[in-house]
Tab-separated table of C-alpha atoms and ligand atoms in Angstrom:
chain	number	residue	atom	x	y	z
A	1	MET	CA	-14.380	-29.972	15.846
A	2	MET	CA	-12.796	-26.590	15.222
A	3	ASP	CA	-9.240	-26.245	13.956
A	4	LEU	CA	-8.355	-23.395	16.263
A	5	ILE	CA	-9.777	-21.250	19.039
A	6	ILE	CA	-8.226	-17.927	20.010
A	7	LYS	CA	-9.419	-17.235	23.558
A	8	ASN	CA	-9.640	-14.275	25.918
A	9	GLY	CA	-8.315	-11.641	23.549
A	10	THR	CA	-9.603	-8.132	22.979
A	11	ILE	CA	-11.102	-8.252	19.494
A	12	ILE	CA	-10.722	-4.985	17.602
A	13	THR	CA	-12.453	-4.257	14.321
A	14	ALA	CA	-12.961	-0.949	12.543
A	15	THR	CA	-16.120	-0.416	14.561
A	16	ASP	CA	-15.941	-2.468	17.767
A	17	THR	CA	-13.687	-3.397	20.659
A	18	TYR	CA	-14.772	-6.300	22.848
A	19	GLN	CA	-13.598	-9.353	24.754
A	20	GLY	CA	-14.280	-12.597	22.946
A	21	ASP	CA	-13.226	-15.978	21.644
A	22	ILE	CA	-12.833	-16.802	17.959
A	23	ALA	CA	-13.188	-20.280	16.486
A	24	VAL	CA	-11.629	-21.105	13.125
A	25	LYS	CA	-12.498	-23.962	10.785
A	26	ASP	CA	-11.258	-24.637	7.250
A	27	GLY	CA	-9.545	-21.269	7.057
A	28	LYS	CA	-12.670	-19.279	7.951
A	29	ILE	CA	-13.920	-17.688	11.137
A	30	ALA	CA	-16.641	-20.093	12.184
A	31	LEU	CA	-17.832	-18.656	15.488
A	32	ILE	CA	-17.293	-15.684	17.737
A	33	GLY	CA	-18.578	-15.789	21.294
A	34	GLN	CA	-17.955	-14.435	24.741
A	35	ASP	CA	-16.895	-17.859	25.944
A	36	LEU	CA	-16.288	-20.781	23.570
A	37	SER	CA	-14.891	-23.072	26.312
A	38	ASP	CA	-17.456	-25.722	25.418
A	39	VAL	CA	-16.398	-25.826	21.783
A	40	GLU	CA	-13.870	-28.498	20.913
A	41	ALA	CA	-10.805	-27.504	18.938
A	42	LYS	CA	-7.545	-29.079	17.797
A	43	GLU	CA	-5.640	-26.095	19.140
A	44	VAL	CA	-6.414	-23.353	21.654
A	45	ILE	CA	-4.395	-20.160	21.915
A	46	ASP	CA	-4.727	-17.932	24.946
A	47	ALA	CA	-4.645	-14.288	23.866
A	48	SER	CA	-5.148	-12.788	27.350
A	49	GLY	CA	-3.727	-9.274	27.460
A	50	LYS	CA	-3.416	-9.215	23.664
A	51	TYR	CA	-5.419	-7.562	20.902
A	52	VAL	CA	-6.921	-9.689	18.139
A	53	LEU	CA	-7.146	-7.804	14.861
A	54	PRO	CA	-8.016	-8.529	11.241
A	55	GLY	CA	-4.904	-8.930	9.112
A	56	ALA	CA	-3.885	-5.814	7.222
A	57	LEU	CA	-4.330	-5.461	3.458
A	58	ASP	CA	-1.494	-3.571	1.820
A	59	ALA	CA	-3.197	-1.972	-1.176
A	60	HIS	CA	0.058	-0.924	-2.855
A	61	THR	CA	3.137	-3.082	-3.456
A	62	HIS	CA	5.606	-3.504	-6.316
A	63	LEU	CA	7.204	-6.933	-5.965
A	64	GLU	CA	9.885	-8.052	-8.399
A	65	MET	CA	8.830	-5.222	-10.701
A	66	PRO	CA	11.135	-4.208	-13.552
A	67	PHE	CA	11.704	-0.511	-12.849
A	68	GLY	CA	14.381	2.152	-12.606
A	69	GLY	CA	16.915	0.201	-14.661
A	70	THR	CA	16.606	-2.876	-12.461
A	71	THR	CA	13.927	-4.962	-10.745
A	72	SER	CA	12.514	-4.119	-7.323
A	73	ALA	CA	14.481	-6.224	-4.900
A	74	ASP	CA	11.757	-8.188	-3.100
A	75	SER	CA	10.495	-11.218	-4.978
A	76	TYR	CA	6.911	-12.306	-4.437
A	77	GLU	CA	8.258	-14.763	-1.885
A	78	ALA	CA	10.360	-12.241	0.042
A	79	GLY	CA	7.718	-9.524	-0.088
A	80	THR	CA	4.885	-11.748	1.097
A	81	ARG	CA	7.149	-13.288	3.767
A	82	ALA	CA	7.839	-9.788	5.095
A	83	ALA	CA	4.127	-8.994	4.816
A	84	ALA	CA	3.213	-11.988	6.997
A	85	CYS	CA	5.756	-10.913	9.619
A	86	GLY	CA	4.222	-7.430	9.745
A	87	GLY	CA	0.622	-8.636	10.034
A	88	VAL	CA	-0.255	-8.061	6.370
A	89	THR	CA	-2.328	-10.987	5.141
A	90	THR	CA	-3.173	-9.679	1.660
A	91	VAL	CA	-0.968	-7.695	-0.675
A	92	PHE	CA	-2.257	-5.833	-3.718
A	93	ASP	CA	0.527	-5.881	-6.263
A	94	PHE	CA	0.720	-3.767	-9.413
A	95	VAL	CA	0.749	-5.464	-12.772
A	96	ILE	CA	2.245	-3.077	-15.318
A	97	GLN	CA	0.691	-3.641	-18.730
A	98	ARG	CA	3.468	-3.686	-21.312
A	99	LYS	CA	2.903	-2.230	-24.786
A	100	GLY	CA	0.829	-4.605	-26.889
A	101	GLN	CA	-0.233	-6.735	-23.920
A	102	GLY	CA	-3.844	-7.526	-23.071
A	103	LEU	CA	-5.075	-6.831	-19.550
A	104	ILE	CA	-5.820	-10.381	-18.539
A	105	GLU	CA	-2.725	-11.592	-20.351
A	106	ALA	CA	-0.665	-9.173	-18.234
A	107	VAL	CA	-2.318	-10.276	-15.000
A	108	GLU	CA	-1.943	-13.957	-15.804
A	109	ALA	CA	1.775	-13.570	-16.475
A	110	ARG	CA	2.285	-12.018	-13.027
A	111	ARG	CA	-0.095	-14.468	-11.388
A	112	LYS	CA	2.004	-17.335	-12.708
A	113	LEU	CA	5.107	-15.772	-11.206
A	114	CYS	CA	3.442	-15.010	-7.886
A	115	GLU	CA	1.448	-18.189	-7.286
A	116	PRO	CA	4.259	-20.585	-6.273
A	117	GLN	CA	5.926	-17.926	-4.152
A	118	ALA	CA	3.123	-16.199	-2.271
A	119	CYS	CA	3.183	-16.727	1.487
A	120	VAL	CA	-0.005	-14.673	2.030
A	121	ASP	CA	-2.966	-13.929	-0.207
A	122	TYR	CA	-2.603	-11.518	-3.086
A	123	ALA	CA	-4.679	-9.389	-5.410
A	124	PHE	CA	-3.682	-7.303	-8.411
A	125	HIS	CA	-4.340	-3.850	-9.759
A	126	THR	CA	-3.357	-3.275	-13.374
A	127	ALA	CA	-1.500	-0.145	-14.431
A	128	ILE	CA	-2.667	0.660	-17.942
A	129	THR	CA	0.038	1.980	-20.246
A	130	ASP	CA	-1.362	1.098	-23.682
A	131	LEU	CA	-5.057	1.900	-24.033
A	132	ARG	CA	-6.015	0.485	-27.394
A	133	PRO	CA	-9.772	0.265	-28.238
A	134	GLU	CA	-9.783	-3.446	-27.448
A	135	ILE	CA	-8.226	-2.730	-24.044
A	136	LEU	CA	-11.071	-0.367	-23.200
A	137	GLU	CA	-13.430	-3.223	-24.067
A	138	GLU	CA	-11.363	-5.678	-22.003
A	139	LEU	CA	-11.904	-3.614	-18.865
A	140	ALA	CA	-15.246	-5.358	-18.233
A	141	ASP	CA	-13.589	-8.781	-18.669
A	142	SER	CA	-10.923	-7.862	-16.147
A	143	VAL	CA	-13.593	-6.821	-13.630
A	144	GLU	CA	-15.287	-10.173	-14.211
A	145	TYR	CA	-11.923	-11.963	-13.841
A	146	GLY	CA	-11.484	-10.458	-10.369
A	147	VAL	CA	-9.221	-7.511	-11.084
A	148	PRO	CA	-11.599	-4.524	-10.985
A	149	SER	CA	-9.041	-1.799	-10.165
A	150	PHE	CA	-6.667	-0.036	-12.523
A	151	LYS	CA	-4.083	2.672	-12.262
A	152	VAL	CA	-2.628	5.336	-14.470
A	153	PHE	CA	0.640	7.163	-14.027
A	154	THR	CA	0.910	10.832	-14.976
A	155	VAL	CA	4.701	10.401	-14.805
A	156	TYR	CA	7.441	7.935	-15.815
A	157	LYS	CA	7.459	8.871	-19.503
A	158	LYS	CA	10.862	7.361	-20.278
A	159	GLU	CA	9.819	4.130	-18.529
A	160	GLY	CA	6.847	3.963	-20.949
A	161	MET	CA	4.348	4.101	-18.103
A	162	MET	CA	2.973	7.641	-18.391
A	163	VAL	CA	-0.443	8.254	-19.950
A	164	GLU	CA	-1.971	11.430	-21.357
A	165	ASP	CA	-5.168	13.034	-20.066
A	166	GLY	CA	-7.164	11.488	-22.912
A	167	VAL	CA	-6.346	7.995	-21.705
A	168	PHE	CA	-7.111	8.856	-18.092
A	169	THR	CA	-10.459	10.446	-18.942
A	170	LYS	CA	-11.520	7.576	-21.216
A	171	LEU	CA	-10.790	5.181	-18.383
A	172	LEU	CA	-12.707	7.251	-15.865
A	173	GLN	CA	-15.770	7.273	-18.122
A	174	LYS	CA	-15.579	3.568	-18.882
A	175	SER	CA	-14.994	2.679	-15.228
A	176	LYS	CA	-18.498	3.792	-14.301
A	177	GLU	CA	-20.045	1.568	-16.952
A	178	VAL	CA	-18.123	-1.575	-15.954
A	179	GLY	CA	-17.862	-1.091	-12.196
A	180	ALA	CA	-14.114	-0.510	-12.071
A	181	LEU	CA	-12.111	1.854	-9.895
A	182	ILE	CA	-9.342	3.973	-11.400
A	183	GLY	CA	-6.320	4.953	-9.332
A	184	VAL	CA	-3.821	7.630	-10.210
A	185	HIS	CA	-0.203	8.442	-9.427
A	186	ALA	CA	-0.439	12.215	-9.737
A	187	GLU	CA	2.563	14.495	-10.325
A	188	ASN	CA	3.152	17.037	-13.093
A	189	PRO	CA	5.661	15.478	-15.530
A	190	ASP	CA	6.636	18.653	-17.395
A	191	GLN	CA	7.522	20.490	-14.220
A	192	ILE	CA	9.611	17.549	-13.063
A	193	ASP	CA	11.494	17.388	-16.377
A	194	GLN	CA	12.081	21.129	-16.510
A	195	ARG	CA	13.234	21.445	-12.924
A	196	THR	CA	15.432	18.346	-13.189
A	197	GLU	CA	17.141	19.682	-16.284
A	198	GLU	CA	17.832	23.009	-14.558
A	199	PHE	CA	19.240	21.402	-11.410
A	200	LEU	CA	21.521	19.074	-13.338
A	201	ALA	CA	22.793	21.977	-15.444
A	202	GLU	CA	23.629	23.820	-12.227
A	203	GLY	CA	25.447	20.770	-10.827
A	204	LYS	CA	22.749	20.245	-8.171
A	205	THR	CA	22.773	16.474	-8.119
A	206	SER	CA	22.226	15.297	-4.532
A	207	ALA	CA	19.123	13.465	-3.292
A	208	TRP	CA	17.767	16.772	-2.004
A	209	TYR	CA	17.180	17.774	-5.625
A	210	HIS	CA	14.980	14.760	-6.167
A	211	TYR	CA	12.655	16.462	-3.686
A	212	MET	CA	13.253	19.916	-5.169
A	213	SER	CA	12.470	18.663	-8.671
A	214	ARG	CA	9.037	17.485	-7.548
A	215	PRO	CA	8.056	19.553	-4.490
A	216	GLU	CA	4.588	20.100	-3.000
A	217	PHE	CA	3.109	22.187	-5.820
A	218	VAL	CA	4.186	19.724	-8.505
A	219	GLU	CA	2.164	16.954	-6.894
A	220	ALA	CA	-0.724	19.228	-5.863
A	221	GLU	CA	-1.363	20.459	-9.416
A	222	ALA	CA	-1.677	16.914	-10.737
A	223	VAL	CA	-3.910	15.813	-7.860
A	224	LYS	CA	-6.199	18.772	-8.463
A	225	ARG	CA	-6.412	18.014	-12.172
A	226	ALA	CA	-7.119	14.348	-11.550
A	227	ILE	CA	-9.921	15.270	-9.176
A	228	HIS	CA	-11.225	17.770	-11.709
A	229	TRP	CA	-11.574	14.995	-14.282
A	230	ALA	CA	-13.168	12.573	-11.826
A	231	LYS	CA	-15.692	15.222	-10.822
A	232	SER	CA	-16.392	16.134	-14.440
A	233	PHE	CA	-17.366	12.559	-15.232
A	234	ASP	CA	-18.760	11.833	-11.784
A	235	ALA	CA	-16.485	8.805	-11.643
A	236	PRO	CA	-14.959	7.394	-8.456
A	237	LEU	CA	-11.215	7.956	-8.135
A	238	TYR	CA	-8.505	6.524	-5.868
A	239	ILE	CA	-5.418	8.678	-5.422
A	240	VAL	CA	-2.435	6.516	-4.595
A	241	HIS	CA	0.362	7.615	-2.252
A	242	LEU	CA	-0.902	11.142	-1.609
A	243	ALA	CA	1.854	13.126	0.077
A	244	CYS	CA	1.025	16.836	-0.004
A	245	LYS	CA	-1.279	19.196	1.887
A	246	ASP	CA	-2.725	21.089	-1.081
A	247	GLY	CA	-3.634	17.858	-2.848
A	248	LEU	CA	-5.322	16.637	0.306
A	249	ASP	CA	-7.252	19.908	0.616
A	250	GLU	CA	-8.655	19.234	-2.852
A	251	VAL	CA	-9.630	15.711	-1.795
A	252	THR	CA	-11.422	17.143	1.236
A	253	ARG	CA	-13.240	19.719	-0.869
A	254	ALA	CA	-14.391	17.122	-3.398
A	255	ARG	CA	-15.533	14.728	-0.677
A	256	ASP	CA	-17.422	17.532	1.067
A	257	GLU	CA	-19.173	18.153	-2.244
A	258	GLY	CA	-20.215	14.493	-2.255
A	259	TYR	CA	-17.777	13.020	-4.792
A	260	GLU	CA	-16.417	9.517	-4.352
A	261	ILE	CA	-12.739	10.343	-4.029
A	262	TYR	CA	-10.468	8.079	-2.000
A	263	ALA	CA	-6.988	9.044	-0.871
A	264	GLU	CA	-4.235	6.674	0.168
A	265	THR	CA	-1.116	7.785	1.969
A	266	CYS	CA	1.923	5.842	3.172
A	267	PRO	CA	3.714	5.458	6.524
A	268	HIS	CA	6.877	7.126	5.193
A	269	TYR	CA	4.923	10.318	4.455
A	270	LEU	CA	3.523	10.233	7.979
A	271	HIS	CA	6.834	9.672	9.735
A	272	PHE	CA	9.617	11.413	7.825
A	273	THR	CA	9.909	14.873	6.302
A	274	SER	CA	11.807	16.089	3.249
A	275	ASP	CA	14.768	16.742	5.574
A	276	VAL	CA	15.737	13.090	5.052
A	277	TYR	CA	16.981	14.066	1.597
A	278	LYS	CA	19.708	16.143	3.243
A	279	ARG	CA	21.049	13.087	5.043
A	280	GLU	CA	24.116	11.182	3.939
A	281	ASP	CA	21.837	8.234	3.096
A	282	GLY	CA	19.178	10.519	1.559
A	283	ARG	CA	19.093	8.475	-1.647
A	284	ASN	CA	17.613	5.520	0.281
A	285	PHE	CA	14.486	7.651	0.848
A	286	VAL	CA	14.081	8.533	-2.815
A	287	CYS	CA	10.586	7.632	-3.914
A	288	SER	CA	7.954	9.383	-5.979
A	289	PRO	CA	6.174	11.434	-4.950
A	290	PRO	CA	8.980	12.431	-2.588
A	291	ILE	CA	8.439	12.826	1.139
A	292	LYS	CA	7.235	16.363	1.762
A	293	GLY	CA	7.686	19.029	4.457
A	294	LYS	CA	6.266	19.130	7.978
A	295	GLU	CA	3.190	21.114	6.931
A	296	SER	CA	2.150	18.301	4.603
A	297	GLN	CA	2.945	15.649	7.194
A	298	ASP	CA	0.738	17.383	9.771
A	299	ALA	CA	-2.023	17.820	7.195
A	300	LEU	CA	-1.947	14.099	6.348
A	301	TRP	CA	-2.470	13.183	10.004
A	302	GLU	CA	-5.347	15.675	10.192
A	303	GLY	CA	-6.791	14.153	7.004
A	304	ILE	CA	-6.671	10.736	8.653
A	305	LYS	CA	-8.578	12.015	11.670
A	306	ARG	CA	-11.169	13.796	9.498
A	307	GLY	CA	-11.707	10.667	7.412
A	308	ASP	CA	-10.452	12.198	4.176
A	309	ILE	CA	-7.590	9.708	3.954
A	310	ALA	CA	-9.237	6.359	3.341
A	311	THR	CA	-6.303	3.953	3.426
A	312	ILE	CA	-2.676	3.607	4.421
A	313	ALA	CA	-0.581	1.450	2.100
A	314	THR	CA	3.147	1.101	1.674
A	315	ASP	CA	4.127	1.520	-1.988
A	316	HIS	CA	6.676	-1.165	-1.064
A	317	CYS	CA	9.202	-0.969	-3.897
A	318	PRO	CA	12.637	-1.517	-2.372
A	319	PHE	CA	16.040	-1.502	-4.004
A	320	GLN	CA	19.344	-2.708	-2.609
A	321	SER	CA	21.941	-0.221	-1.354
A	322	HIS	CA	24.210	-0.740	-4.349
A	323	GLU	CA	21.297	0.147	-6.646
A	324	LYS	CA	20.433	3.254	-4.644
A	325	ASP	CA	24.148	4.124	-4.859
A	326	TRP	CA	23.886	4.493	-8.655
A	327	GLY	CA	22.536	7.931	-7.847
A	328	LYS	CA	25.212	9.048	-5.368
A	329	ASP	CA	26.300	11.796	-7.729
A	330	ASP	CA	23.119	12.146	-9.778
A	331	PHE	CA	19.684	11.891	-8.169
A	332	THR	CA	18.066	10.955	-11.497
A	333	LYS	CA	19.886	7.612	-11.419
A	334	ILE	CA	18.428	6.524	-8.062
A	335	PRO	CA	15.761	3.842	-8.564
A	336	ASN	CA	12.561	5.268	-7.064
A	337	GLY	CA	10.988	3.389	-4.195
A	338	CYS	CA	11.242	2.441	-0.527
A	339	MET	CA	10.373	-0.520	1.683
A	340	GLY	CA	7.525	-0.739	4.170
A	341	VAL	CA	5.275	-3.794	3.849
A	342	GLU	CA	6.505	-5.167	7.187
A	343	ASN	CA	6.218	-1.788	8.897
A	344	LEU	CA	2.722	-0.674	7.872
A	345	TYR	CA	0.578	-2.280	10.565
A	346	PRO	CA	3.092	-2.032	13.435
A	347	TYR	CA	3.617	1.657	12.638
A	348	MET	CA	-0.076	2.552	12.510
A	349	LEU	CA	-0.835	0.445	15.597
A	350	ASP	CA	1.986	2.208	17.418
A	351	ALA	CA	0.278	5.499	16.485
A	352	ALA	CA	-2.858	4.081	18.105
A	353	ASN	CA	-0.894	2.985	21.162
A	354	ARG	CA	0.418	6.535	21.496
A	355	GLY	CA	-3.150	7.886	21.292
A	356	ARG	CA	-2.694	9.658	17.974
A	357	ILE	CA	-5.558	7.658	16.454
A	358	THR	CA	-7.772	4.906	17.864
A	359	PHE	CA	-7.048	1.217	17.307
A	360	ASN	CA	-10.359	1.007	15.439
A	361	LYS	CA	-9.112	3.727	13.094
A	362	ALA	CA	-5.824	1.897	12.499
A	363	VAL	CA	-7.796	-1.235	11.563
A	364	GLU	CA	-10.118	0.784	9.337
A	365	LEU	CA	-7.222	2.410	7.440
A	366	CYS	CA	-4.992	-0.642	7.040
A	367	SER	CA	-7.594	-3.338	6.622
A	368	THR	CA	-11.341	-2.715	6.484
A	369	ASN	CA	-11.428	0.241	4.114
A	370	VAL	CA	-9.034	-1.450	1.705
A	371	ALA	CA	-11.258	-4.528	1.539
A	372	LYS	CA	-14.383	-2.423	1.078
A	373	ILE	CA	-12.986	-0.049	-1.535
A	374	PHE	CA	-11.365	-2.806	-3.572
A	375	GLY	CA	-14.200	-5.330	-3.520
A	376	CYS	CA	-13.127	-8.101	-1.175
A	377	ALA	CA	-15.154	-7.345	1.963
A	378	PRO	CA	-16.270	-9.115	4.068
A	379	GLN	CA	-14.056	-12.019	2.954
A	380	LYS	CA	-11.149	-9.811	4.001
A	381	GLY	CA	-10.743	-6.830	6.299
A	382	THR	CA	-12.724	-7.799	9.350
A	383	ILE	CA	-13.254	-10.335	12.084
A	384	ALA	CA	-16.698	-11.797	11.528
A	385	PRO	CA	-18.224	-15.258	11.062
A	386	GLY	CA	-17.664	-16.345	7.471
A	387	SER	CA	-14.664	-14.084	6.887
A	388	ASP	CA	-11.257	-15.540	6.119
A	389	ALA	CA	-9.332	-16.266	9.317
A	390	ASP	CA	-6.688	-13.646	8.559
A	391	ILE	CA	-5.905	-12.692	12.119
A	392	VAL	CA	-3.151	-10.812	13.904
A	393	ILE	CA	-2.482	-11.203	17.607
A	394	TYR	CA	-0.887	-8.015	18.828
A	395	ASP	CA	0.942	-7.435	22.095
A	396	PRO	CA	0.348	-3.762	22.991
A	397	ASN	CA	3.247	-3.772	25.457
A	398	LYS	CA	5.977	-5.328	23.351
A	399	LYS	CA	8.826	-2.912	22.621
A	400	PHE	CA	10.337	-3.179	19.171
A	401	VAL	CA	13.161	-1.306	17.488
A	402	ILE	CA	13.095	-1.670	13.708
A	403	SER	CA	16.365	-2.807	12.176
A	404	LYS	CA	17.311	-4.495	8.927
A	405	ASP	CA	18.294	-7.474	11.111
A	406	ASN	CA	14.767	-8.053	12.426
A	407	MET	CA	13.021	-7.545	9.091
A	408	HIS	CA	12.175	-10.506	6.850
A	409	SER	CA	12.491	-9.277	3.298
A	410	ASP	CA	15.563	-9.581	1.074
A	411	ILE	CA	16.648	-5.958	1.448
A	412	ASP	CA	20.033	-5.033	2.862
A	413	HIS	CA	18.846	-1.853	4.613
A	414	THR	CA	15.687	-0.191	5.846
A	415	ILE	CA	14.656	3.464	5.925
A	416	TRP	CA	12.937	2.543	9.211
A	417	GLU	CA	16.226	1.648	10.952
A	418	GLY	CA	16.140	2.613	14.646
A	419	VAL	CA	12.467	3.595	14.764
A	420	GLU	CA	11.052	2.561	18.147
A	421	LEU	CA	7.570	1.097	18.412
A	422	THR	CA	5.438	0.232	21.387
A	423	GLY	CA	3.332	-2.807	20.636
A	424	TYR	CA	4.021	-5.401	17.944
A	425	PRO	CA	2.328	-8.360	16.250
A	426	VAL	CA	3.239	-11.647	17.929
A	427	MET	CA	1.256	-13.978	15.658
A	428	THR	CA	-0.194	-13.761	12.161
A	429	PHE	CA	-2.673	-16.272	10.771
A	430	SER	CA	-3.367	-16.453	7.054
A	431	ARG	CA	-6.681	-18.275	6.485
A	432	GLY	CA	-6.157	-20.007	9.829
A	433	LYS	CA	-2.548	-21.022	9.176
A	434	LEU	CA	0.064	-19.642	11.548
A	435	VAL	CA	2.585	-17.835	9.328
A	436	PHE	CA	4.411	-15.717	11.904
A	437	LYS	CA	5.164	-16.153	15.596
A	438	ASP	CA	7.374	-14.157	17.959
A	439	GLY	CA	9.669	-12.727	15.319
A	440	GLU	CA	9.876	-15.880	13.233
A	441	PHE	CA	8.382	-16.539	9.810
A	442	LEU	CA	6.525	-19.866	9.802
A	443	GLY	CA	4.722	-19.700	6.473
A	444	THR	CA	5.238	-21.498	3.195
A	445	PRO	CA	5.643	-20.178	-0.330
A	446	GLY	CA	2.633	-21.233	-2.385
A	447	HIS	CA	0.188	-20.978	0.529
A	448	GLY	CA	-1.062	-17.562	-0.634
A	449	GLN	CA	-4.080	-17.517	-2.915
A	450	PHE	CA	-5.352	-15.118	-5.551
A	451	VAL	CA	-8.173	-12.957	-4.181
A	452	LYS	CA	-10.867	-12.678	-6.821
A	453	ARG	CA	-12.519	-9.343	-6.194
A	454	LYS	CA	-15.911	-7.920	-7.041
A	455	GLY	CA	-16.528	-4.876	-9.203
A	456	ARG	CA	-18.555	-1.912	-8.009
A	457	LYS	CA	-21.888	-2.754	-9.676
B	1	URP	O1	8.948	5.685	-5.969
B	1	URP	C1	8.029	4.902	-6.132
B	1	URP	N1	6.860	5.190	-5.606
B	1	URP	N2	8.235	3.760	-6.812
B	1	URP	C2	7.268	2.814	-7.174
B	1	URP	C3	6.454	3.208	-8.366
B	1	URP	C4	5.373	4.177	-7.997
B	1	URP	O2	5.403	5.306	-8.434
B	1	URP	O3	4.463	3.834	-7.265
B	2	ZN	ZN1	3.449	5.804	-7.899
B	3	ZN	ZN1	3.672	2.569	-6.262
């Protein structure tokens, strides 16, 4: 006896589109067939006219993260609730190693916080801020533990998160030995500091100067240098939240030369341009790297089509309006980060609905590639027998206008306000459990489980 059968839907994976029925048992996909009418199940859902997709994996979130003089405003519960309602069935949250902390110690502290709250499954990347010799040795233990991906920041010096080239290059070299993947937030910190100082001295304090203090070339230089180091050590590299054309061109060049370089971009870089920083509410869009000009936006879409952008993730790191308001008269006081975990899959599927990319491509970018790159395929990221029953039923005809009132996180505004989508998830299953239906969250905190991932060896 199966727990659930989803019948008559159009199943879409990264590679295939076909009519079929899916049977679920004990949280896993047990069977897929053209007609499972003869199979008994406790519950049958008719998905006629709907698309049946693997749940998305958001490779980049910052939930209840101390940052920017406060803590990002979505708790693990609120963030994973919003995730479920946007068809995201696994979030990858960033653990920030504090000075003196061990890697596994840092992960376990966050895991303890997350576990009772998580409404969908979760994995962690660790941002390394304090690379002592014993930490370099602990890398292998972390891979074994199930956290085989790490990140470095080339910025955020005053937050104690920035690392020097020596740390980055040591990690790249070690990553090959232990089967880890290093990610990088790449912007040039000295340029940012210098330009910021000049703007403030000139009384240029609006949100526009957040963008002007870290424009295209400031990001591009750091991306190019990061790729240079990865190539020098022939180590794989994952560039998080890539937002600029010249950086992407370097990714393309390196990939054409055969290097294992992965680029992630975010929906806000694909939808908005730097003009948002001229708006009255420009501070709400302040994130780093900032949203760039139209030339970069167009290049990112081209990079998606070429296959040089591997994943789309959200960098979900929201702050409440009153916190964003700290920077009304001084852009340096605006906590950096925007929301998006609930918008990722609907936005990219809308792009597919409009014919900008295929549905298979949307699934590849938001789900399959993330699982493959970060070591949890085929448990996650596809619809196949044996995979977790993380399934989204998507109505391609449903009209949806994004508003803070129909979002499910704890944030009092959304940068996506008023954006119109054609097509929207109508059901999300997390390991076979219905966690979202027709606009309503049906999940439970504590349901989400830690995803123990494999290293690259
Ligand atoms: O502005 C951002 N992106 N905030 C979150 C931290 C980071 O840099 O990813
Ligand atoms: Zn970042
Ligand atoms: Zn981030």
